Amino acid sequence: MSLPRLKDRLLALARFGALPGGGVTRMCWSPPYEQARAWLLGEAKTAGLATWVDPAGNVFGGLGADRVSPDAPVVLTGSHIDTVPEGGILDGALGVMAGLECLHTIREAAIRPARPLAVAAWSDEEGRYGSLFGSRAFCGRLDPAAIPSMAAVDGDRLVEAMGRAGFDAHRAPEAAAPPGGVAAYVELHIEQGARLEEAGIPIGVVETIVGARRARVVFHGQADHAGTTPMERRRDAFLGAADYALKARELVISRGGARAVTNFGVVHVHPGASNIVPGRAELVHEIRDPDAAVLERLARDCEALAREVAAARGLTVELRPISATTPAPCAPRVQETIEAACAALGLASRRLYSAAGHDAQNLAGVTDAGMIFIPSRGGRSHRVDEMSDWDAIERGANVLLHTLLRLAA
Ligand code: GLV
Ligand code: MN
Ligand code: MN
């Protein structure tokens, strides 16, 4: 495993969609994303891998495989090269670049594992147009009927975004891998939280990945003149949204498990002028919990709360689900293999759950899947200064290499 080569590739990838003050905006299907995808295919070819792209836009580099087939089940690694807006250079990129480096190293060393290996860059992990899109298609979990209505929060439709990138979104479900085609999946990722750093532990072995519910919550009131309408006669949709946001936070804290979290990351007020009482307010509400039953209960309780808040303020509310991912346990066999790799390398590890969503949770539905975490500096992620130490990156890539070799033996 060559850290200089891995570092060069991570920094080269970081140039696509780079922001002036650091960090990147590289949303799936956007021009910088498509440039990064073309660059990645070139890097995989340079590394001596067979390359292919499936109808969901997932990019693969194979060693001893030029497709996914049950005739020779592949040991798969990967992650994603799309980012959130104003994101960091490692979320997703690390797993793809480290996977590529592992396969490059294995090929150069002329090691011939019993099973073929492949690295994947899954499309739209960050879910601009729908959560964990590429891995969902690959794992046969993409509903063809939902495709025409899949859209970003700004209204940009998936069908058009993929069309601009030269893909037919309606064909994305054809990316579904044949049953038995994947022998195992392991993904290296930054932790995106502070647990490993605070404990001084170099490697995390993921036990479970959280599930997340996202819904659009739209409060409807009455637009009115902001100067002439007496306060008591206003039906202000924004105040309904604000009241709901504060009460939903309390509800999730008081009724969720210790690991339940909630967020309102998108807020729109309509028509959006300082001299008009807001007639409509839209929120995108996200709730996460590693326990499926708790998550389900919180989602239902929040729906009831939204209706109560609306009724109390003379408003109406519409609830439109956007996405639902289910919590996924990682396979004991993969966890044990990662731990054996750590022991062989003399690295301490700790089991933990993932509070972020990952493509591995889709893969867990079709094969034995697991994840390796490395510490994130200050626990920072989904922000431009997300980073990990280079020696932590090297340790993670080495654990990935040893885990892949064991899974493919
Ligand atoms: C993925 O980054 C997530 O939102 O958890
Ligand atoms: Mn992310
Ligand atoms: Mn990620």
Short mmCIF file of C-alpha atoms and ligand atoms in Angstrom, two decimals:
data_model
loop_
_atom_site.label_atom_id
_atom_site.label_comp_id
_atom_site.label_asym_id
_atom_site.label_seq_id
_atom_site.Cartn_x
_atom_site.Cartn_y
_atom_site.Cartn_z
CA MET A 1 0.00 0.00 0.00
CA SER A 2 1.51 3.29 -1.08
CA LEU A 3 0.44 6.27 1.06
CA PRO A 4 2.05 8.80 -1.37
CA ARG A 5 0.00 7.39 -4.26
CA LEU A 6 -3.19 7.30 -2.17
CA LYS A 7 -2.57 10.87 -1.00
CA ASP A 8 -1.91 12.07 -4.57
CA ARG A 9 -5.17 10.52 -5.71
CA LEU A 10 -7.20 11.95 -2.81
CA LEU A 11 -5.81 15.42 -3.49
CA ALA A 12 -6.34 15.05 -7.25
CA LEU A 13 -9.98 14.03 -6.70
CA ALA A 14 -10.41 16.99 -4.33
CA ARG A 15 -9.77 19.36 -7.26
CA PHE A 16 -13.10 18.43 -8.91
CA GLY A 17 -15.59 20.86 -7.44
CA ALA A 18 -12.96 22.43 -5.15
CA LEU A 19 -14.08 25.54 -3.23
CA PRO A 20 -11.82 28.59 -2.90
CA GLY A 21 -11.57 28.31 0.90
CA GLY A 22 -11.13 24.51 0.99
CA GLY A 23 -13.61 21.66 0.77
CA VAL A 24 -15.70 20.61 -2.22
CA THR A 25 -19.15 20.79 -3.74
CA ARG A 26 -19.47 17.80 -6.07
CA MET A 27 -23.05 16.66 -6.21
CA CYS A 28 -23.90 13.58 -8.22
CA TRP A 29 -24.52 14.08 -11.97
CA SER A 30 -23.17 17.67 -11.84
CA PRO A 31 -20.38 18.69 -14.26
CA PRO A 32 -17.60 18.41 -11.60
CA TYR A 33 -18.95 14.99 -10.63
CA GLU A 34 -18.96 13.79 -14.22
CA GLN A 35 -15.38 15.07 -14.65
CA ALA A 36 -14.37 13.22 -11.47
CA ARG A 37 -16.04 10.04 -12.73
CA ALA A 38 -14.10 10.21 -16.02
CA TRP A 39 -10.88 10.82 -14.08
CA LEU A 40 -11.62 7.84 -11.78
CA LEU A 41 -12.13 5.51 -14.76
CA GLY A 42 -8.74 6.65 -16.09
CA GLU A 43 -7.07 6.01 -12.70
CA ALA A 44 -8.59 2.54 -12.46
CA LYS A 45 -7.32 1.70 -15.95
CA THR A 46 -3.85 3.02 -15.03
CA ALA A 47 -3.96 0.73 -11.98
CA GLY A 48 -4.47 -2.19 -14.39
CA LEU A 49 -8.12 -2.83 -13.47
CA ALA A 50 -10.98 -3.78 -15.80
CA THR A 51 -13.55 -0.95 -15.68
CA TRP A 52 -17.28 -0.77 -16.24
CA VAL A 53 -20.16 1.57 -15.48
CA ASP A 54 -23.67 0.21 -14.79
CA PRO A 55 -27.03 1.79 -15.75
CA ALA A 56 -27.22 3.55 -12.34
CA GLY A 57 -23.91 5.27 -13.07
CA ASN A 58 -21.97 3.18 -10.53
CA VAL A 59 -18.30 2.92 -11.55
CA PHE A 60 -16.39 -0.33 -11.02
CA GLY A 61 -12.76 -1.36 -11.26
CA GLY A 62 -12.19 -5.12 -11.20
CA LEU A 63 -9.20 -7.34 -10.54
CA GLY A 64 -9.90 -10.77 -12.01
CA ALA A 65 -13.45 -9.62 -12.84
CA ASP A 66 -14.94 -7.45 -15.57
CA ARG A 67 -18.50 -7.64 -14.24
CA VAL A 68 -20.47 -8.94 -11.23
CA SER A 69 -21.46 -12.55 -11.81
CA PRO A 70 -22.48 -15.51 -9.60
CA ASP A 71 -20.07 -17.62 -11.68
CA ALA A 72 -17.19 -15.99 -9.77
CA PRO A 73 -18.60 -14.02 -6.81
CA VAL A 74 -16.59 -10.87 -6.25
CA VAL A 75 -15.27 -9.42 -2.99
CA LEU A 76 -16.34 -5.82 -3.24
CA THR A 77 -15.15 -2.62 -1.62
CA GLY A 78 -16.01 0.99 -2.36
CA SER A 79 -17.82 4.12 -1.25
CA HIS A 80 -18.82 7.29 -3.11
CA ILE A 81 -17.23 10.30 -4.85
CA ASP A 82 -20.24 12.62 -4.63
CA THR A 83 -20.29 15.13 -1.76
CA VAL A 84 -22.79 17.24 0.13
CA PRO A 85 -22.80 20.96 -0.74
CA GLU A 86 -19.74 22.54 0.92
CA GLY A 87 -18.48 19.14 2.01
CA GLY A 88 -15.05 17.76 2.79
CA ILE A 89 -12.47 15.86 0.77
CA LEU A 90 -12.71 12.48 2.56
CA ASP A 91 -16.37 11.57 3.04
CA GLY A 92 -16.75 8.82 0.45
CA ALA A 93 -13.58 9.68 -1.47
CA LEU A 94 -11.44 7.85 1.11
CA GLY A 95 -13.20 4.50 0.60
CA VAL A 96 -13.01 4.68 -3.18
CA MET A 97 -9.39 5.86 -3.37
CA ALA A 98 -8.23 3.40 -0.69
CA GLY A 99 -10.09 0.55 -2.43
CA LEU A 100 -8.40 1.48 -5.69
CA GLU A 101 -5.02 1.63 -3.93
CA CYS A 102 -5.57 -1.83 -2.39
CA LEU A 103 -6.40 -3.39 -5.76
CA HIS A 104 -3.50 -1.55 -7.41
CA THR A 105 -1.14 -2.91 -4.71
CA ILE A 106 -2.48 -6.46 -5.02
CA ARG A 107 -2.03 -6.38 -8.80
CA GLU A 108 1.51 -4.96 -8.58
CA ALA A 109 2.50 -7.57 -5.99
CA ALA A 110 1.16 -10.24 -8.36
CA ILE A 111 -0.90 -11.70 -5.50
CA ARG A 112 -3.65 -13.90 -6.88
CA PRO A 113 -6.47 -14.21 -4.32
CA ALA A 114 -8.92 -17.08 -4.81
CA ARG A 115 -11.79 -14.67 -5.42
CA PRO A 116 -11.95 -11.72 -7.82
CA LEU A 117 -11.97 -8.25 -6.28
CA ALA A 118 -13.66 -5.02 -7.31
CA VAL A 119 -13.91 -1.43 -6.13
CA ALA A 120 -17.12 0.56 -6.65
CA ALA A 121 -17.95 4.28 -6.61
CA TRP A 122 -21.69 4.33 -5.85
CA SER A 123 -23.80 7.10 -7.39
CA ASP A 124 -25.49 9.76 -5.27
CA GLU A 125 -24.75 8.30 -1.85
CA GLU A 126 -25.52 11.71 -0.36
CA GLY A 127 -29.01 11.38 -1.76
CA ARG A 128 -29.49 14.65 -3.62
CA TYR A 129 -32.13 12.86 -5.71
CA GLY A 130 -32.83 9.94 -3.33
CA SER A 131 -30.94 8.28 -0.53
CA LEU A 132 -28.05 5.90 -1.31
CA PHE A 133 -29.17 5.79 -4.95
CA GLY A 134 -26.49 3.78 -6.77
CA SER A 135 -26.07 1.07 -4.15
CA ARG A 136 -29.86 0.87 -3.84
CA ALA A 137 -30.12 0.15 -7.57
CA PHE A 138 -27.24 -2.36 -7.41
CA CYS A 139 -28.93 -4.17 -4.52
CA GLY A 140 -32.27 -4.39 -6.33
CA ARG A 141 -34.01 -1.95 -3.95
CA LEU A 142 -34.85 0.82 -6.42
CA ASP A 143 -38.57 1.08 -7.16
CA PRO A 144 -38.98 1.80 -10.92
CA ALA A 145 -42.33 3.49 -10.23
CA ALA A 146 -40.64 6.06 -7.95
CA ILE A 147 -38.06 7.21 -10.50
CA PRO A 148 -40.17 9.83 -12.35
CA SER A 149 -40.89 11.67 -9.08
CA MET A 150 -37.39 11.51 -7.60
CA ALA A 151 -36.09 15.07 -7.30
CA ALA A 152 -33.70 17.28 -5.37
CA VAL A 153 -35.04 19.73 -2.78
CA ASP A 154 -34.57 22.54 -5.33
CA GLY A 155 -36.94 20.67 -7.69
CA ASP A 156 -34.30 19.36 -10.13
CA ARG A 157 -35.59 15.96 -11.26
CA LEU A 158 -33.45 12.83 -11.30
CA VAL A 159 -34.58 11.98 -14.83
CA GLU A 160 -33.23 15.31 -16.10
CA ALA A 161 -30.03 15.27 -14.02
CA MET A 162 -29.12 11.77 -15.22
CA GLY A 163 -30.13 12.73 -18.76
CA ARG A 164 -27.68 15.65 -18.73
CA ALA A 165 -24.97 13.17 -17.70
CA GLY A 166 -25.93 10.80 -20.53
CA PHE A 167 -27.90 8.23 -18.48
CA ASP A 168 -31.50 7.06 -18.72
CA ALA A 169 -32.84 7.08 -15.15
CA HIS A 170 -35.61 4.64 -16.08
CA ARG A 171 -32.96 2.03 -16.78
CA ALA A 172 -31.21 2.44 -13.39
CA PRO A 173 -33.00 -0.62 -11.85
CA GLU A 174 -31.16 -2.71 -14.48
CA ALA A 175 -28.04 -2.14 -12.36
CA ALA A 176 -29.35 -4.82 -9.94
CA ALA A 177 -26.60 -7.36 -9.37
CA PRO A 178 -27.41 -11.01 -10.06
CA PRO A 179 -28.10 -12.94 -6.82
CA GLY A 180 -24.94 -14.53 -5.48
CA GLY A 181 -22.69 -12.17 -7.45
CA VAL A 182 -21.11 -10.55 -4.37
CA ALA A 183 -19.17 -12.73 -1.90
CA ALA A 184 -18.68 -9.93 0.67
CA TYR A 185 -18.54 -6.13 0.94
CA VAL A 186 -16.28 -4.00 3.11
CA GLU A 187 -16.14 -0.18 3.07
CA LEU A 188 -13.53 2.11 4.60
CA HIS A 189 -14.90 5.48 5.77
CA ILE A 190 -14.04 8.31 8.12
CA GLU A 191 -16.02 8.07 11.35
CA GLN A 192 -17.52 11.57 10.92
CA GLY A 193 -17.85 11.77 14.69
CA ALA A 194 -15.46 12.11 17.62
CA ARG A 195 -15.68 8.75 19.40
CA LEU A 196 -12.49 7.14 18.02
CA GLU A 197 -10.40 10.29 18.36
CA GLU A 198 -11.55 10.89 21.94
CA ALA A 199 -10.86 7.28 22.91
CA GLY A 200 -7.47 7.27 21.15
CA ILE A 201 -8.46 4.16 19.14
CA PRO A 202 -7.20 4.02 15.53
CA ILE A 203 -9.81 1.69 14.00
CA GLY A 204 -13.57 1.36 14.40
CA VAL A 205 -15.40 -1.83 13.43
CA VAL A 206 -19.00 -0.99 12.58
CA GLU A 207 -21.69 -3.17 14.16
CA THR A 208 -24.84 -1.41 12.91
CA ILE A 209 -25.65 1.48 10.59
CA VAL A 210 -28.45 3.90 11.53
CA GLY A 211 -31.68 4.27 9.60
CA ALA A 212 -32.98 7.70 8.59
CA ARG A 213 -36.43 9.07 7.72
CA ARG A 214 -36.73 12.19 5.64
CA ALA A 215 -40.01 13.95 5.02
CA ARG A 216 -41.15 17.27 3.62
CA VAL A 217 -43.39 19.04 6.14
CA VAL A 218 -45.36 21.87 4.53
CA PHE A 219 -47.38 24.29 6.65
CA HIS A 220 -50.06 26.29 4.83
CA GLY A 221 -51.39 29.54 6.29
CA GLN A 222 -52.45 32.79 4.66
CA ALA A 223 -50.20 35.34 2.95
CA ASP A 224 -51.08 38.84 4.16
CA HIS A 225 -49.73 42.38 4.36
CA ALA A 226 -47.03 42.34 7.03
CA GLY A 227 -47.77 45.91 8.11
CA THR A 228 -51.54 46.16 8.06
CA THR A 229 -52.63 42.71 9.28
CA PRO A 230 -53.12 42.77 13.08
CA MET A 231 -50.95 40.18 14.84
CA GLU A 232 -53.90 38.21 16.19
CA ARG A 233 -55.40 37.79 12.70
CA ARG A 234 -52.30 36.33 11.08
CA ARG A 235 -52.02 32.70 9.99
CA ASP A 236 -48.25 32.67 9.72
CA ALA A 237 -46.99 29.43 8.17
CA PHE A 238 -43.42 30.12 9.26
CA LEU A 239 -44.39 30.28 12.93
CA GLY A 240 -46.07 26.87 12.57
CA ALA A 241 -42.86 25.48 11.07
CA ALA A 242 -40.72 27.06 13.79
CA ASP A 243 -42.99 25.81 16.58
CA TYR A 244 -42.96 22.32 15.06
CA ALA A 245 -39.15 22.29 14.73
CA LEU A 246 -38.64 23.14 18.40
CA LYS A 247 -41.28 20.68 19.63
CA ALA A 248 -40.06 17.85 17.34
CA ARG A 249 -36.56 18.29 18.73
CA GLU A 250 -37.92 17.87 22.29
CA LEU A 251 -40.01 14.88 21.23
CA VAL A 252 -37.05 13.06 19.65
CA ILE A 253 -34.87 13.75 22.70
CA SER A 254 -37.50 12.67 25.21
CA ARG A 255 -39.05 9.68 23.39
CA GLY A 256 -36.14 8.41 21.25
CA GLY A 257 -33.31 6.21 22.40
CA ALA A 258 -30.05 7.79 23.57
CA ARG A 259 -28.87 7.68 19.96
CA ALA A 260 -31.88 9.33 18.31
CA VAL A 261 -31.16 12.58 16.47
CA THR A 262 -33.17 14.97 14.33
CA ASN A 263 -32.44 17.83 11.94
CA PHE A 264 -34.14 20.49 9.83
CA GLY A 265 -31.61 21.11 7.07
CA VAL A 266 -33.86 22.76 4.48
CA VAL A 267 -36.31 25.58 5.17
CA HIS A 268 -38.25 27.60 2.58
CA VAL A 269 -40.69 30.39 3.30
CA HIS A 270 -43.13 31.46 0.59
CA PRO A 271 -43.49 33.94 -1.08
CA GLY A 272 -40.34 35.06 0.74
CA ALA A 273 -40.57 38.83 1.13
CA SER A 274 -40.02 40.90 4.25
CA ASN A 275 -43.38 42.63 3.88
CA ILE A 276 -45.54 39.53 3.41
CA VAL A 277 -46.72 37.24 6.22
CA PRO A 278 -45.51 33.78 5.09
CA GLY A 279 -48.36 31.87 3.45
CA ARG A 280 -46.42 28.64 3.18
CA ALA A 281 -43.39 27.20 4.97
CA GLU A 282 -41.62 24.02 3.93
CA LEU A 283 -39.21 22.04 6.04
CA VAL A 284 -37.22 18.93 5.28
CA HIS A 285 -37.26 16.95 8.51
CA GLU A 286 -34.81 14.13 9.14
CA ILE A 287 -34.89 11.65 12.04
CA ARG A 288 -32.27 8.95 12.67
CA ASP A 289 -32.04 6.03 15.06
CA PRO A 290 -30.16 2.72 14.93
CA ASP A 291 -33.31 0.87 16.11
CA ALA A 292 -35.95 0.37 13.38
CA ALA A 293 -38.86 0.18 15.84
CA VAL A 294 -37.81 3.38 17.65
CA LEU A 295 -37.38 5.17 14.32
CA GLU A 296 -40.83 4.10 13.17
CA ARG A 297 -42.41 5.30 16.43
CA LEU A 298 -40.62 8.66 16.31
CA ALA A 299 -41.72 9.23 12.71
CA ARG A 300 -45.36 8.51 13.64
CA ASP A 301 -45.23 10.70 16.77
CA CYS A 302 -43.74 13.58 14.76
CA GLU A 303 -46.53 13.32 12.19
CA ALA A 304 -49.13 13.60 14.94
CA LEU A 305 -47.22 16.54 16.43
CA ALA A 306 -47.17 18.39 13.08
CA ARG A 307 -50.95 18.06 12.84
CA GLU A 308 -51.42 19.27 16.44
CA VAL A 309 -49.17 22.29 15.91
CA ALA A 310 -50.96 23.18 12.66
CA ALA A 311 -54.42 22.88 14.24
CA ALA A 312 -53.43 24.99 17.25
CA ARG A 313 -52.27 27.81 14.94
CA GLY A 314 -55.12 27.71 12.41
CA LEU A 315 -52.88 26.23 9.73
CA THR A 316 -52.96 23.06 7.69
CA VAL A 317 -50.01 20.74 7.18
CA GLU A 318 -48.99 18.30 4.46
CA LEU A 319 -46.53 15.49 5.17
CA ARG A 320 -44.72 14.00 2.21
CA PRO A 321 -42.19 11.23 2.84
CA ILE A 322 -38.93 11.68 0.90
CA SER A 323 -36.93 8.62 1.90
CA ALA A 324 -36.62 5.91 4.49
CA THR A 325 -33.52 3.82 5.05
CA THR A 326 -33.58 0.94 7.52
CA PRO A 327 -30.92 0.36 10.15
CA ALA A 328 -28.62 -2.44 8.99
CA PRO A 329 -26.50 -4.79 11.08
CA CYS A 330 -23.03 -5.58 9.74
CA ALA A 331 -22.12 -9.26 9.25
CA PRO A 332 -20.30 -10.86 12.21
CA ARG A 333 -17.97 -12.61 9.73
CA VAL A 334 -16.84 -9.28 8.26
CA GLN A 335 -16.47 -7.67 11.70
CA GLU A 336 -14.31 -10.59 12.84
CA THR A 337 -12.23 -10.43 9.66
CA ILE A 338 -11.57 -6.71 10.18
CA GLU A 339 -10.58 -7.41 13.80
CA ALA A 340 -8.23 -10.19 12.69
CA ALA A 341 -6.65 -7.77 10.19
CA CYS A 342 -6.21 -5.18 12.98
CA ALA A 343 -4.64 -7.78 15.27
CA ALA A 344 -2.22 -8.83 12.52
CA LEU A 345 -1.24 -5.19 12.04
CA GLY A 346 -0.93 -4.54 15.80
CA LEU A 347 -3.76 -1.99 15.78
CA ALA A 348 -6.33 -1.57 18.52
CA SER A 349 -9.95 -1.51 17.39
CA ARG A 350 -13.33 -0.86 18.91
CA ARG A 351 -16.82 -1.89 17.79
CA LEU A 352 -19.24 1.00 17.31
CA TYR A 353 -22.44 1.87 15.48
CA SER A 354 -22.50 4.28 12.56
CA ALA A 355 -24.55 7.42 13.14
CA ALA A 356 -24.21 8.29 9.42
CA GLY A 357 -25.82 6.45 6.54
CA HIS A 358 -23.66 4.41 4.14
CA ASP A 359 -23.94 2.34 0.98
CA ALA A 360 -22.91 -0.67 3.11
CA GLN A 361 -26.43 -0.70 4.57
CA ASN A 362 -27.84 -1.57 1.14
CA LEU A 363 -25.10 -4.12 0.48
CA ALA A 364 -25.95 -5.75 3.84
CA GLY A 365 -29.22 -6.83 2.21
CA VAL A 366 -27.46 -8.90 -0.48
CA THR A 367 -24.19 -10.06 1.07
CA ASP A 368 -22.05 -10.11 4.22
CA ALA A 369 -21.19 -6.44 4.62
CA GLY A 370 -19.06 -4.45 7.06
CA MET A 371 -17.29 -1.14 7.57
CA ILE A 372 -13.94 0.10 8.82
CA PHE A 373 -13.84 3.57 10.43
CA ILE A 374 -10.84 5.82 11.06
CA PRO A 375 -10.88 8.88 13.37
CA SER A 376 -12.07 12.23 12.02
CA ARG A 377 -10.19 15.29 13.30
CA GLY A 378 -12.40 16.95 15.89
CA GLY A 379 -15.25 14.68 14.76
CA ARG A 380 -15.86 17.16 11.91
CA SER A 381 -17.69 16.11 8.74
CA HIS A 382 -20.16 17.47 6.18
CA ARG A 383 -18.16 20.69 6.41
CA VAL A 384 -15.24 22.03 4.41
CA ASP A 385 -12.62 21.39 7.11
CA GLU A 386 -13.41 17.66 7.45
CA MET A 387 -10.06 15.85 7.69
CA SER A 388 -8.22 12.86 9.13
CA ASP A 389 -4.48 12.53 9.82
CA TRP A 390 -2.53 10.98 6.94
CA ASP A 391 -1.15 8.26 9.21
CA ALA A 392 -4.72 7.41 10.24
CA ILE A 393 -5.59 7.18 6.54
CA GLU A 394 -2.62 4.88 5.96
CA ARG A 395 -3.65 2.64 8.86
CA GLY A 396 -7.21 2.45 7.57
CA ALA A 397 -6.09 1.57 4.04
CA ASN A 398 -3.82 -1.15 5.40
CA VAL A 399 -6.65 -2.65 7.44
CA LEU A 400 -8.80 -2.55 4.29
CA LEU A 401 -6.06 -4.30 2.29
CA HIS A 402 -5.65 -7.07 4.86
CA THR A 403 -9.40 -7.48 5.24
CA LEU A 404 -9.92 -7.74 1.46
CA LEU A 405 -7.14 -10.34 1.17
CA ARG A 406 -8.67 -12.41 3.96
CA LEU A 407 -12.19 -12.19 2.50
CA ALA A 408 -10.90 -13.15 -0.95
CA ALA A 409 -8.66 -15.99 0.24
C1 GLV B 1 -24.54 10.47 4.77
O1 GLV B 1 -23.57 11.20 4.68
C2 GLV B 1 -25.52 10.76 5.76
O2 GLV B 1 -26.22 11.76 5.61
O3 GLV B 1 -25.56 10.06 6.76
MN MN B 2 -21.80 12.18 3.70
MN MN B 3 -20.09 8.99 3.10
#
